[in-house]
Amino acid sequence: MLPTRTPIRRDYRFELPAERIGDWHPLGRHVSHFFNALSLFFPDGERFFIAAVRHYRERIGDPELSAAVAGFIGQEAMHGREHEEYNELLDRAGLPGSALVGFVARFLARLKKVLSPMRQLSATIALEHFTAIMANVLLSDPRILAGAEPHYARLWRWHALEETEHKAVAFDVYTSVYGRGLRAYLVRVTGLIGATLIFWPLVFGFHLRLLRADPQARGLRGWLRLIDFLFGRYGALRKLVKPWLDYFHPRFHPWDHDNRSYLLELNAFDPSPAKI
Ligand SMILES: [Fe+2]
Ligand SMILES: [Fe+2]
């Protein structure tokens, strides 16, 4: 099922201002470092996704899905490149960016050795579900990035739009190879449970490491703003619960959450911050 257009690779550069890496978000360093912690997972995580999907390339009969896979790979490669540059800024600010990225790389290399290709694809579609539902929160609530440093805001918006554009590609590869039977269902949902139990503790662990290493990230106010951002008025994580649960429906498909109207923005997307 491909109810939207084929994703295409867009080669954009964002030239993030290095000196703002710790405080680019208007809600302060605690919220900035929450996004920064997520960024640390992308380059190696997205390479893992690419490899998991590429494994099945020969087995995809549908030419439309093949073209979508090529677009998916191109988009994730561009995201990885831009987030690699992003993450380097953490090191330049004296924060343990590359040490944490090294942990992700080693962890995923291990996972590749112990998980079957089917389980690797199941982990990929689970994490793609997370990126898609997080992207939807970002795109549907302008407050999430309001007032942010424009280059950083632009990068996160671009990533959210392309995650939306390709959100069903890995999923469609999974169902085209494994179908909709009981085994495919069980491997898919246990993949989401496993991904949730592993990914979020790591995100919060990384977030804490960044906050502890940043001497300017101190004080109760930053924590209160972070809690408000994640669980309170903004509810960036609170809003993930319902769409997370939808994944357990046996007939679930990523486009059940029909937010393709946001994709119109990609037609005229300009990475320059003047266009915010
Ligand atoms: Fe991505
Ligand atoms: Fe993705």
mmCIF file of C-alpha atoms and ligand atoms in Angstrom:
data_model
loop_
_atom_site.group_PDB
_atom_site.id
_atom_site.type_symbol
_atom_site.label_atom_id
_atom_site.label_comp_id
_atom_site.label_asym_id
_atom_site.label_seq_id
_atom_site.Cartn_x
_atom_site.Cartn_y
_atom_site.Cartn_z
ATOM 1 C CA MET A 1 0.000 0.000 0.000
ATOM 2 C CA LEU A 2 1.594 3.239 -1.139
ATOM 3 C CA PRO A 3 -1.000 5.971 -0.750
ATOM 4 C CA THR A 4 1.567 8.713 -1.116
ATOM 5 C CA ARG A 5 4.307 9.615 -3.539
ATOM 6 C CA THR A 6 7.690 7.955 -3.724
ATOM 7 C CA PRO A 7 10.252 9.482 -1.335
ATOM 8 C CA ILE A 8 13.139 11.250 -2.999
ATOM 9 C CA ARG A 9 16.635 12.046 -1.779
ATOM 10 C CA ARG A 10 17.238 15.736 -1.089
ATOM 11 C CA ASP A 11 20.793 16.863 -0.623
ATOM 12 C CA TYR A 12 20.464 19.749 1.845
ATOM 13 C CA ARG A 13 23.057 21.296 4.126
ATOM 14 C CA PHE A 14 22.099 23.102 7.299
ATOM 15 C CA GLU A 15 25.329 24.701 8.548
ATOM 16 C CA LEU A 16 24.406 24.717 12.198
ATOM 17 C CA PRO A 17 25.985 27.442 14.321
ATOM 18 C CA ALA A 18 28.398 25.572 16.605
ATOM 19 C CA GLU A 19 28.130 27.973 19.521
ATOM 20 C CA ARG A 20 24.390 27.284 19.901
ATOM 21 C CA ILE A 21 24.584 23.483 20.247
ATOM 22 C CA GLY A 22 23.805 23.560 23.979
ATOM 23 C CA ASP A 23 21.078 26.165 23.993
ATOM 24 C CA TRP A 24 19.478 26.274 20.556
ATOM 25 C CA HIS A 25 16.013 25.534 21.962
ATOM 26 C CA PRO A 26 14.191 28.431 23.644
ATOM 27 C CA LEU A 27 13.120 26.199 26.548
ATOM 28 C CA GLY A 28 16.770 25.926 27.535
ATOM 29 C CA ARG A 29 19.601 23.460 27.773
ATOM 30 C CA HIS A 30 17.612 20.554 29.179
ATOM 31 C CA VAL A 31 15.290 20.526 26.167
ATOM 32 C CA SER A 32 18.136 21.263 23.696
ATOM 33 C CA HIS A 33 20.047 18.273 25.048
ATOM 34 C CA PHE A 34 16.978 16.046 24.764
ATOM 35 C CA PHE A 35 17.005 16.647 20.995
ATOM 36 C CA ASN A 36 20.811 16.399 20.988
ATOM 37 C CA ALA A 37 20.609 12.992 22.680
ATOM 38 C CA LEU A 38 18.231 11.794 19.940
ATOM 39 C CA SER A 39 20.601 13.119 17.284
ATOM 40 C CA LEU A 40 23.392 10.891 18.625
ATOM 41 C CA PHE A 41 21.432 7.792 17.590
ATOM 42 C CA PHE A 42 20.683 8.801 14.030
ATOM 43 C CA PRO A 43 23.841 8.271 11.945
ATOM 44 C CA ASP A 44 24.497 4.690 13.063
ATOM 45 C CA GLY A 45 20.825 3.921 13.631
ATOM 46 C CA GLU A 46 19.946 4.999 10.108
ATOM 47 C CA ARG A 47 22.819 2.974 8.642
ATOM 48 C CA PHE A 48 21.393 -0.014 10.527
ATOM 49 C CA PHE A 49 17.957 0.657 8.942
ATOM 50 C CA ILE A 50 19.474 0.976 5.473
ATOM 51 C CA ALA A 51 21.311 -2.347 5.818
ATOM 52 C CA ALA A 52 18.213 -4.076 7.216
ATOM 53 C CA VAL A 53 16.083 -2.966 4.260
ATOM 54 C CA ARG A 54 18.792 -3.375 1.610
ATOM 55 C CA HIS A 55 19.073 -7.060 2.558
ATOM 56 C CA TYR A 56 15.646 -7.603 0.918
ATOM 57 C CA ARG A 57 16.176 -5.508 -2.191
ATOM 58 C CA GLU A 58 16.375 -8.491 -4.540
ATOM 59 C CA ARG A 59 13.151 -9.939 -3.150
ATOM 60 C CA ILE A 60 10.973 -6.892 -3.843
ATOM 61 C CA GLY A 61 8.941 -7.570 -6.958
ATOM 62 C CA ASP A 62 6.890 -4.377 -7.017
ATOM 63 C CA PRO A 63 8.784 -1.681 -8.992
ATOM 64 C CA GLU A 64 7.005 1.087 -7.078
ATOM 65 C CA LEU A 65 8.195 -0.349 -3.766
ATOM 66 C CA SER A 66 11.721 -0.752 -5.210
ATOM 67 C CA ALA A 67 11.763 2.926 -6.131
ATOM 68 C CA ALA A 68 10.499 3.801 -2.647
ATOM 69 C CA VAL A 69 13.315 1.734 -1.106
ATOM 70 C CA ALA A 70 15.890 3.657 -3.170
ATOM 71 C CA GLY A 71 14.367 6.938 -1.946
ATOM 72 C CA PHE A 72 14.310 5.687 1.642
ATOM 73 C CA ILE A 73 18.007 4.735 1.480
ATOM 74 C CA GLY A 74 18.916 8.092 -0.068
ATOM 75 C CA GLN A 75 16.989 10.046 2.566
ATOM 76 C CA GLU A 76 18.418 8.134 5.527
ATOM 77 C CA ALA A 77 21.940 8.563 4.134
ATOM 78 C CA MET A 78 21.428 12.346 3.962
ATOM 79 C CA HIS A 79 20.004 12.414 7.496
ATOM 80 C CA GLY A 80 23.010 10.455 8.723
ATOM 81 C CA ARG A 81 25.427 12.894 7.101
ATOM 82 C CA GLU A 82 23.757 15.978 8.553
ATOM 83 C CA HIS A 83 23.401 14.447 12.025
ATOM 84 C CA GLU A 84 27.063 13.401 11.958
ATOM 85 C CA GLU A 85 28.003 17.056 11.538
ATOM 86 C CA TYR A 86 25.481 17.987 14.227
ATOM 87 C CA ASN A 87 26.989 15.468 16.648
ATOM 88 C CA GLU A 88 30.525 16.726 16.037
ATOM 89 C CA LEU A 89 29.436 20.066 17.449
ATOM 90 C CA LEU A 90 28.816 18.376 20.789
ATOM 91 C CA ASP A 91 32.477 17.350 20.964
ATOM 92 C CA ARG A 92 33.569 20.839 20.017
ATOM 93 C CA ALA A 93 31.526 22.113 22.972
ATOM 94 C CA GLY A 94 33.378 19.726 25.308
ATOM 95 C CA LEU A 95 30.485 17.254 25.514
ATOM 96 C CA PRO A 96 30.892 13.476 25.076
ATOM 97 C CA GLY A 97 29.266 13.239 21.616
ATOM 98 C CA SER A 98 31.693 10.851 19.929
ATOM 99 C CA ALA A 99 31.995 8.647 23.034
ATOM 100 C CA LEU A 100 28.208 8.161 23.043
ATOM 101 C CA VAL A 101 28.066 7.666 19.263
ATOM 102 C CA GLY A 102 30.790 5.024 19.663
ATOM 103 C CA PHE A 103 28.572 3.200 22.134
ATOM 104 C CA VAL A 104 25.664 3.221 19.633
ATOM 105 C CA ALA A 105 27.941 1.903 16.866
ATOM 106 C CA ARG A 106 29.257 -0.960 19.007
ATOM 107 C CA PHE A 107 25.788 -1.814 20.287
ATOM 108 C CA LEU A 108 24.287 -1.958 16.789
ATOM 109 C CA ALA A 109 27.221 -3.982 15.430
ATOM 110 C CA ARG A 110 26.508 -6.547 18.157
ATOM 111 C CA LEU A 111 22.799 -6.498 17.391
ATOM 112 C CA LYS A 112 23.548 -7.211 13.728
ATOM 113 C CA LYS A 113 25.467 -10.318 14.760
ATOM 114 C CA VAL A 114 22.779 -11.748 17.037
ATOM 115 C CA LEU A 115 19.541 -10.807 15.238
ATOM 116 C CA SER A 116 18.223 -12.591 12.160
ATOM 117 C CA PRO A 117 17.506 -10.424 9.078
ATOM 118 C CA MET A 118 13.789 -10.664 9.912
ATOM 119 C CA ARG A 119 14.391 -9.399 13.461
ATOM 120 C CA GLN A 120 16.631 -6.623 12.146
ATOM 121 C CA LEU A 121 13.858 -5.521 9.808
ATOM 122 C CA SER A 122 11.327 -5.802 12.635
ATOM 123 C CA ALA A 123 13.545 -3.541 14.812
ATOM 124 C CA THR A 124 13.834 -1.154 11.879
ATOM 125 C CA ILE A 125 10.095 -0.828 11.314
ATOM 126 C CA ALA A 126 9.560 -0.412 15.065
ATOM 127 C CA LEU A 127 12.077 2.443 15.242
ATOM 128 C CA GLU A 128 10.710 3.916 12.030
ATOM 129 C CA HIS A 129 7.332 3.898 13.779
ATOM 130 C CA PHE A 130 8.895 5.887 16.623
ATOM 131 C CA THR A 131 10.496 8.382 14.260
ATOM 132 C CA ALA A 132 7.195 8.726 12.374
ATOM 133 C CA ILE A 133 5.077 9.374 15.465
ATOM 134 C CA MET A 134 7.676 11.749 16.919
ATOM 135 C CA ALA A 135 7.802 13.543 13.564
ATOM 136 C CA ASN A 136 4.023 13.876 13.645
ATOM 137 C CA VAL A 137 4.149 15.513 17.087
ATOM 138 C CA LEU A 138 6.765 17.959 15.815
ATOM 139 C CA LEU A 139 4.846 18.772 12.613
ATOM 140 C CA SER A 140 1.421 19.037 14.217
ATOM 141 C CA ASP A 141 2.406 21.341 17.080
ATOM 142 C CA PRO A 142 4.252 24.523 16.029
ATOM 143 C CA ARG A 143 5.142 25.192 19.686
ATOM 144 C CA ILE A 144 7.638 22.310 19.654
ATOM 145 C CA LEU A 145 10.179 24.366 17.666
ATOM 146 C CA ALA A 146 8.796 27.895 18.089
ATOM 147 C CA GLY A 147 11.546 30.384 18.790
ATOM 148 C CA ALA A 148 14.345 27.847 18.231
ATOM 149 C CA GLU A 149 17.609 28.854 16.566
ATOM 150 C CA PRO A 150 16.490 28.773 12.890
ATOM 151 C CA HIS A 151 19.207 26.469 11.460
ATOM 152 C CA TYR A 152 18.526 23.810 14.094
ATOM 153 C CA ALA A 153 14.763 24.230 13.688
ATOM 154 C CA ARG A 154 15.125 23.828 9.917
ATOM 155 C CA LEU A 155 17.129 20.628 10.233
ATOM 156 C CA TRP A 156 14.664 19.040 12.645
ATOM 157 C CA ARG A 157 11.703 20.053 10.489
ATOM 158 C CA TRP A 158 13.317 18.639 7.328
ATOM 159 C CA HIS A 159 14.089 15.366 9.129
ATOM 160 C CA ALA A 160 10.515 15.134 10.457
ATOM 161 C CA LEU A 161 9.054 15.772 6.994
ATOM 162 C CA GLU A 162 11.192 13.124 5.300
ATOM 163 C CA GLU A 163 10.569 10.616 8.098
ATOM 164 C CA THR A 164 6.882 11.156 7.367
ATOM 165 C CA GLU A 165 7.390 10.837 3.631
ATOM 166 C CA HIS A 166 9.131 7.454 3.919
ATOM 167 C CA LYS A 167 7.414 6.147 7.053
ATOM 168 C CA ALA A 168 5.781 3.153 5.346
ATOM 169 C CA VAL A 169 8.678 2.013 3.150
ATOM 170 C CA ALA A 170 10.431 -0.420 5.528
ATOM 171 C CA PHE A 171 7.009 -1.538 6.783
ATOM 172 C CA ASP A 172 5.862 -2.332 3.231
ATOM 173 C CA VAL A 173 9.055 -4.300 2.617
ATOM 174 C CA TYR A 174 8.333 -6.297 5.785
ATOM 175 C CA THR A 175 4.737 -7.123 4.820
ATOM 176 C CA SER A 176 5.653 -7.823 1.197
ATOM 177 C CA VAL A 177 8.227 -10.415 2.326
ATOM 178 C CA TYR A 178 6.566 -11.855 5.445
ATOM 179 C CA GLY A 179 2.881 -11.161 4.880
ATOM 180 C CA ARG A 180 0.255 -10.517 7.534
ATOM 181 C CA GLY A 181 0.160 -13.895 9.293
ATOM 182 C CA LEU A 182 0.521 -14.638 12.997
ATOM 183 C CA ARG A 183 4.309 -15.108 12.937
ATOM 184 C CA ALA A 184 4.851 -11.844 11.068
ATOM 185 C CA TYR A 185 2.574 -10.104 13.572
ATOM 186 C CA LEU A 186 4.347 -11.533 16.623
ATOM 187 C CA VAL A 187 7.817 -10.679 15.319
ATOM 188 C CA ARG A 188 6.608 -7.175 14.440
ATOM 189 C CA VAL A 189 5.030 -6.365 17.837
ATOM 190 C CA THR A 190 7.775 -7.992 19.908
ATOM 191 C CA GLY A 191 10.146 -5.841 17.833
ATOM 192 C CA LEU A 192 8.330 -2.736 19.026
ATOM 193 C CA ILE A 193 8.354 -3.865 22.651
ATOM 194 C CA GLY A 194 12.069 -4.681 22.477
ATOM 195 C CA ALA A 195 12.883 -1.422 20.684
ATOM 196 C CA THR A 196 10.932 0.558 23.288
ATOM 197 C CA LEU A 197 12.638 -1.146 26.227
ATOM 198 C CA ILE A 198 16.107 -0.637 24.765
ATOM 199 C CA PHE A 199 15.843 2.690 22.940
ATOM 200 C CA TRP A 200 14.223 4.942 25.543
ATOM 201 C CA PRO A 201 16.463 4.014 28.503
ATOM 202 C CA LEU A 202 19.451 4.676 26.216
ATOM 203 C CA VAL A 203 18.004 8.051 25.133
ATOM 204 C CA PHE A 204 17.516 9.106 28.741
ATOM 205 C CA GLY A 205 20.941 7.780 29.723
ATOM 206 C CA PHE A 206 22.550 9.804 26.927
ATOM 207 C CA HIS A 207 20.486 12.843 27.842
ATOM 208 C CA LEU A 208 21.697 12.643 31.442
ATOM 209 C CA ARG A 209 25.311 12.253 30.309
ATOM 210 C CA LEU A 210 25.035 15.410 28.188
ATOM 211 C CA LEU A 211 23.376 17.358 30.999
ATOM 212 C CA ARG A 212 25.980 16.258 33.535
ATOM 213 C CA ALA A 213 28.815 17.199 31.187
ATOM 214 C CA ASP A 214 27.395 20.656 30.484
ATOM 215 C CA PRO A 215 28.323 22.997 33.349
ATOM 216 C CA GLN A 216 25.701 25.496 32.198
ATOM 217 C CA ALA A 217 22.852 22.975 32.432
ATOM 218 C CA ARG A 218 22.104 23.411 36.096
ATOM 219 C CA GLY A 219 19.106 24.344 38.190
ATOM 220 C CA LEU A 220 15.598 23.168 38.896
ATOM 221 C CA ARG A 221 13.986 25.425 36.315
ATOM 222 C CA GLY A 222 15.557 23.556 33.405
ATOM 223 C CA TRP A 223 14.182 20.257 34.726
ATOM 224 C CA LEU A 224 10.699 21.704 35.199
ATOM 225 C CA ARG A 225 10.684 23.020 31.641
ATOM 226 C CA LEU A 226 11.856 19.645 30.372
ATOM 227 C CA ILE A 227 9.055 17.835 32.240
ATOM 228 C CA ASP A 228 6.556 20.332 30.848
ATOM 229 C CA PHE A 229 7.970 19.760 27.374
ATOM 230 C CA LEU A 230 7.919 15.955 27.516
ATOM 231 C CA PHE A 231 4.868 15.227 29.670
ATOM 232 C CA GLY A 232 3.056 18.471 30.475
ATOM 233 C CA ARG A 233 1.578 21.183 28.303
ATOM 234 C CA TYR A 234 3.720 20.331 25.267
ATOM 235 C CA GLY A 235 3.480 16.583 25.890
ATOM 236 C CA ALA A 236 6.095 15.628 23.291
ATOM 237 C CA LEU A 237 6.322 12.105 24.756
ATOM 238 C CA ARG A 238 2.839 11.917 26.264
ATOM 239 C CA LYS A 239 1.368 12.263 22.772
ATOM 240 C CA LEU A 240 3.257 9.166 21.595
ATOM 241 C CA VAL A 241 1.274 6.724 23.748
ATOM 242 C CA LYS A 242 -1.849 6.412 21.583
ATOM 243 C CA PRO A 243 -0.068 6.072 18.200
ATOM 244 C CA TRP A 244 2.413 3.674 19.848
ATOM 245 C CA LEU A 245 -0.494 1.435 20.876
ATOM 246 C CA ASP A 246 -2.011 1.537 17.377
ATOM 247 C CA TYR A 247 0.963 -0.506 16.163
ATOM 248 C CA PHE A 248 -0.503 -3.539 17.969
ATOM 249 C CA HIS A 249 -3.547 -3.665 15.722
ATOM 250 C CA PRO A 250 -3.104 -6.711 13.462
ATOM 251 C CA ARG A 251 -3.986 -4.667 10.352
ATOM 252 C CA PHE A 252 -1.954 -1.616 11.345
ATOM 253 C CA HIS A 253 -0.283 0.346 8.555
ATOM 254 C CA PRO A 254 1.784 3.554 9.032
ATOM 255 C CA TRP A 255 -0.551 5.529 6.734
ATOM 256 C CA ASP A 256 -3.493 4.753 9.055
ATOM 257 C CA HIS A 257 -2.146 7.941 10.650
ATOM 258 C CA ASP A 258 -2.871 10.007 7.582
ATOM 259 C CA ASN A 259 -0.733 13.109 7.889
ATOM 260 C CA ARG A 260 0.363 13.335 4.277
ATOM 261 C CA SER A 261 -0.904 16.914 4.066
ATOM 262 C CA TYR A 262 2.356 18.009 5.761
ATOM 263 C CA LEU A 263 4.295 16.664 2.783
ATOM 264 C CA LEU A 264 3.129 19.575 0.632
ATOM 265 C CA GLU A 265 5.720 21.609 2.516
ATOM 266 C CA LEU A 266 8.467 19.484 0.962
ATOM 267 C CA ASN A 267 7.568 20.731 -2.526
ATOM 268 C CA ALA A 268 8.893 24.155 -1.675
ATOM 269 C CA PHE A 269 11.221 23.262 1.171
ATOM 270 C CA ASP A 270 14.200 25.556 1.450
ATOM 271 C CA PRO A 271 16.876 24.638 3.981
ATOM 272 C CA SER A 272 17.761 28.281 4.495
ATOM 273 C CA PRO A 273 16.508 29.580 7.833
ATOM 274 C CA ALA A 274 15.026 32.697 6.220
ATOM 275 C CA LYS A 275 12.117 30.488 5.125
ATOM 276 C CA ILE A 276 10.954 29.526 8.618
HETATM 277 FE FE FE B 1 16.060 9.680 9.160
HETATM 278 FE FE FE B 2 13.464 6.899 8.712
#
